[in-house]
Amino acid sequence: MKTLESFSKEAPKERVTASKKPPPSPHDGFVLQAVEMKGFMRYLERTSPPITFPGKFTAVTGPTGAGKTTILDAITFALYKRSTRTDIRGIRISEICRNGGYVTLIFHQGGSVYEVKRGFSSTGSPYLELRRDGKNIRGTIPELEAVIEDIIGLDYDGFRNSTFVRQEEMKQLGADRPSERLEVFQKLFRLETFEKAADIAKERLDAVRAEMQAAEGELLVLREQLSQLSRLREEVESWEGRVVRYGGAHEVAESQLSSRQEELKELEKGHEAQIEAKTTLEALRSSREDLEQRLQDKREVLRRLPELKERAEKLSKEVRELEGLGEETQDLMARQQRVALLRKELESVEDRMRDAEASFKALVASMERKIQGEETRLAGLSTDIGVEEAFQVLKQEGSLEERVTRIRKELRWLSHKVDLVEMLRKEQGETQKALTATKKKVRGINRDTFLYSEIGDRIATMRRELDERREEWEGKREELGRKRQELRGTIEKAGYGPEEKKRLSALREALERLREKMKPLQRAREELQRLEDLEDLIGEMETQRSEILDRMREASQLLSKAEKSEEAYEKARKDVELLRERRDEATKTLYEAEASLKAAQQQLHDLQQLETRLKDAESRLKEHRAVAEVHAILREGVFHKKGVVMYAINRLLPELEIETSKNLNDLTNGRLQRVKLETHEETRGYGIRILVEGVDKEWHDVGVFSGGERTQINAALRFAIAKELASMPQVGRTYGRMKTLFIDEGDLGSLDTESSRELFVSTLFKMGESFEKVILITHLAEVAEKFPGRIRVTMTATGESKAEVLA
């Protein structure tokens, strides 16, 4: 069995061999080789070895819900970061693949081996890796996704429709409403594109019509504005004359103001000197008064110097012993604080042990009471049948009733054939006997059935939780015990006992007494230092006082000279203010006139340009009308359901009729041989009618056949569609030849005979003529045993999926 590493090692050899062959055909398609998962949906552990598909025909089997369809999800996740199913559409992709999880996919395409790995890192960051023939292809995630789509040749929808045959599609093909069948055809063959095109044409038609309406409105506005040209020309001439008059008045006011400002500038020198002299004199007077007061205070303080020296010397002698006790006190205090913290931590650990033990005992008692109560409820139920067994019995009952109904119909149709009637009556008796036995089991199902399964699951869950809590408590108790022993040992080694405590108390009392004496000594020393510098400071202050008196005399002389020109300065200043107001008023009037002239000139210029805009608007309106006519034809004629959609369907149906009839003949062993597919118009649209020639040689709608027969008809048609899709040429991202086909379940459970299932499998093997690999997903072990390649999927007791390649 090959692993992912072996595929990577073989890739270069395959590449060398391929290089000697002719270039691969453009019709080569996607061929799946291997899948590896980890942390993806229910595949928590890495699938080791990887899931491989070595042969042409492989069956994936396992119970319902075990994780078979997850393999399809893994394929589309790796290629397109999408799921294959609709039932999980509301779930984010990060919830499908966990942090640290990934999917690796290996496949052949066009003569090369490709390996795609997509997942999330342990921190939740997405990544995507791509290799071709063992060599890395570099690029960002969006770039690599575009490369993958180019390699496959299909987008997500095209790949899913061409590669997967899903059970719900087969049921929809046999739906009662022909319109629903048409929707399935449109989805599989991507014909909904034409409906989207019709919607786009409608949107563009509405947009063009809106633009036409806007253009017509613009034309009306432009024509109205052009009628204002003559009035604007007269207005411009009027404002030009005003600007000339206001400009002359402004020049006269500006000249008068300039002349008087020159005179004021000369007078300002004397005014500034007067202000400066007055300010200087006031400042000097204030400085002199302040300095004299400070001199008087300093001389008063200087008389206390001898007394202060004597007091400082006396205090200094008393506090000399303070220095020797500080270090010892600090050491004892540090040890005291450490021991206090350790004891507090020890008390916390012991409290946590007591609280945890009490909580654990209360939890155990509560959970044991709950388990006992659930067991009592379970014993008192009126049934011993669980949900899964009940569903199986009910499903078997429905299948048997459907078989009885089918036999009755065939007895009416074939009443003239004695040998067939006898065989059918024998089968009817056996089926009726099995139905009676099944109904007896059904009567044992009641409303307690769901309770029986639910209560059993709850009891198992509570017992598991109780074991986990007990194991958690044992570990916590052991951890806290170790912590308590460590703290006790550390406290003993800290070196702080009764003797150290007594010594620390004595030291603190001695230090407190000495500190009280230290405060007045410090104050005395500081004051003594200030007084020793005071004599020099008094001499400097007396020198400053003499300088201030000299400057005050000079300032008084300057002030007397400056006051003589102050009256002329005040008169000139008032004249300048009046002239400035006149000049500003003239400036404002001139600016307003110039702005009005400019606005009128701009309006005139804009209106003169409107003639060109008018011609452009008329041209655009003509173009919009032509575009609207084209979109109207596309919407109402080409992309209508009566148009290209139904044309494409009618071209497909003849080939599908032939292939479906062949498939149905194989599936029913010749009992049903002919199928007719035709389109028809319904009350609210179109649909596809499926008619089948019955054993009475009459045409019947697919809806009148039994469940098993309908499954065979649906399968015959869906296999024909798959073959058609596989043979269609590459068309953009819509169609492309795929060489791997997955059948998900296939509704085999409705086939009520072993022979019907064998014919179904035989028809699948014939699909190998069109596909390199045919893979069936089924929960029926007897069907899976008929395939040469088999993969078994199981689920563990913890809900984890496991896959094993059997053959």
Coordinates of N, CA and C in Angstrom, one line a residue, residues 175-182 641-642 646 649-650 653 676-691 701:
A175 N -38.9 13.2 -8.9 CA -39.9 14.0 -8.1 C -41.2 14.1 -8.9
D176 N -42.3 14.4 -8.2 CA -43.6 14.4 -8.7 C -43.8 15.6 -9.7
R177 N -43.1 16.7 -9.5 CA -43.3 17.9 -10.3 C -42.2 18.0 -11.4
P178 N -42.6 18.0 -12.6 CA -41.7 18.1 -13.8 C -40.8 19.4 -13.7
S179 N -41.3 20.5 -13.1 CA -40.5 21.7 -13.0 C -39.3 21.4 -12.1
E180 N -39.4 20.6 -11.1 CA -38.3 20.3 -10.2 C -37.2 19.5 -11.0
R181 N -37.7 18.6 -11.9 CA -36.7 17.9 -12.7 C -36.0 18.8 -13.6
L182 N -36.7 19.8 -14.1 CA -36.0 20.8 -15.0 C -34.9 21.6 -14.2
K641 N -36.8 31.6 -21.1 CA -36.9 30.1 -21.1 C -37.4 29.5 -22.4
K642 N -38.1 30.2 -23.1 CA -38.6 29.7 -24.4 C -37.4 29.7 -25.4
M646 N -34.4 26.2 -23.2 CA -35.2 25.1 -23.7 C -34.6 24.5 -25.0
I649 N -31.9 22.2 -23.6 CA -32.5 21.0 -23.0 C -32.9 20.0 -24.1
N650 N -33.6 20.5 -25.1 CA -34.2 19.6 -26.2 C -33.0 19.0 -27.0
L653 N -31.8 15.9 -24.7 CA -32.8 14.8 -24.3 C -32.7 13.6 -25.2
K676 N -38.7 7.6 -22.1 CA -39.0 8.8 -23.0 C -38.9 10.0 -22.1
L677 N -38.1 11.0 -22.6 CA -37.9 12.3 -21.9 C -38.4 13.4 -22.9
E678 N -39.3 14.2 -22.3 CA -39.8 15.3 -23.2 C -40.1 16.5 -22.3
T679 N -40.0 17.7 -22.9 CA -40.3 18.9 -22.3 C -41.7 19.3 -22.5
H680 N -42.3 20.0 -21.6 CA -43.7 20.5 -21.8 C -43.9 21.7 -21.0
E681 N -44.9 22.5 -21.4 CA -45.2 23.8 -20.7 C -46.3 23.5 -19.7
E682 N -46.0 24.0 -18.4 CA -46.9 23.9 -17.3 C -47.6 25.2 -17.1
T683 N -48.5 25.3 -16.1 CA -49.3 26.5 -15.8 C -48.3 27.7 -15.5
R684 N -47.3 27.4 -14.7 CA -46.4 28.5 -14.3 C -45.0 28.4 -14.8
G685 N -44.8 27.7 -15.9 CA -43.5 27.6 -16.5 C -43.3 26.3 -17.3
Y686 N -42.1 25.7 -17.3 CA -41.8 24.5 -18.1 C -41.3 23.4 -17.1
G687 N -41.3 22.2 -17.7 CA -40.8 21.1 -16.9 C -40.4 20.0 -17.8
I688 N -39.9 18.9 -17.2 CA -39.4 17.7 -18.0 C -40.2 16.5 -17.5
R689 N -40.9 15.8 -18.4 CA -41.7 14.7 -18.1 C -40.9 13.4 -18.4
I690 N -40.9 12.4 -17.4 CA -40.2 11.2 -17.6 C -41.3 10.1 -17.7
L691 N -41.3 9.4 -18.9 CA -42.2 8.3 -19.1 C -41.5 7.0 -19.3
D701 N -46.0 7.5 -16.2 CA -45.1 8.5 -15.6 C -44.3 7.8 -14.5

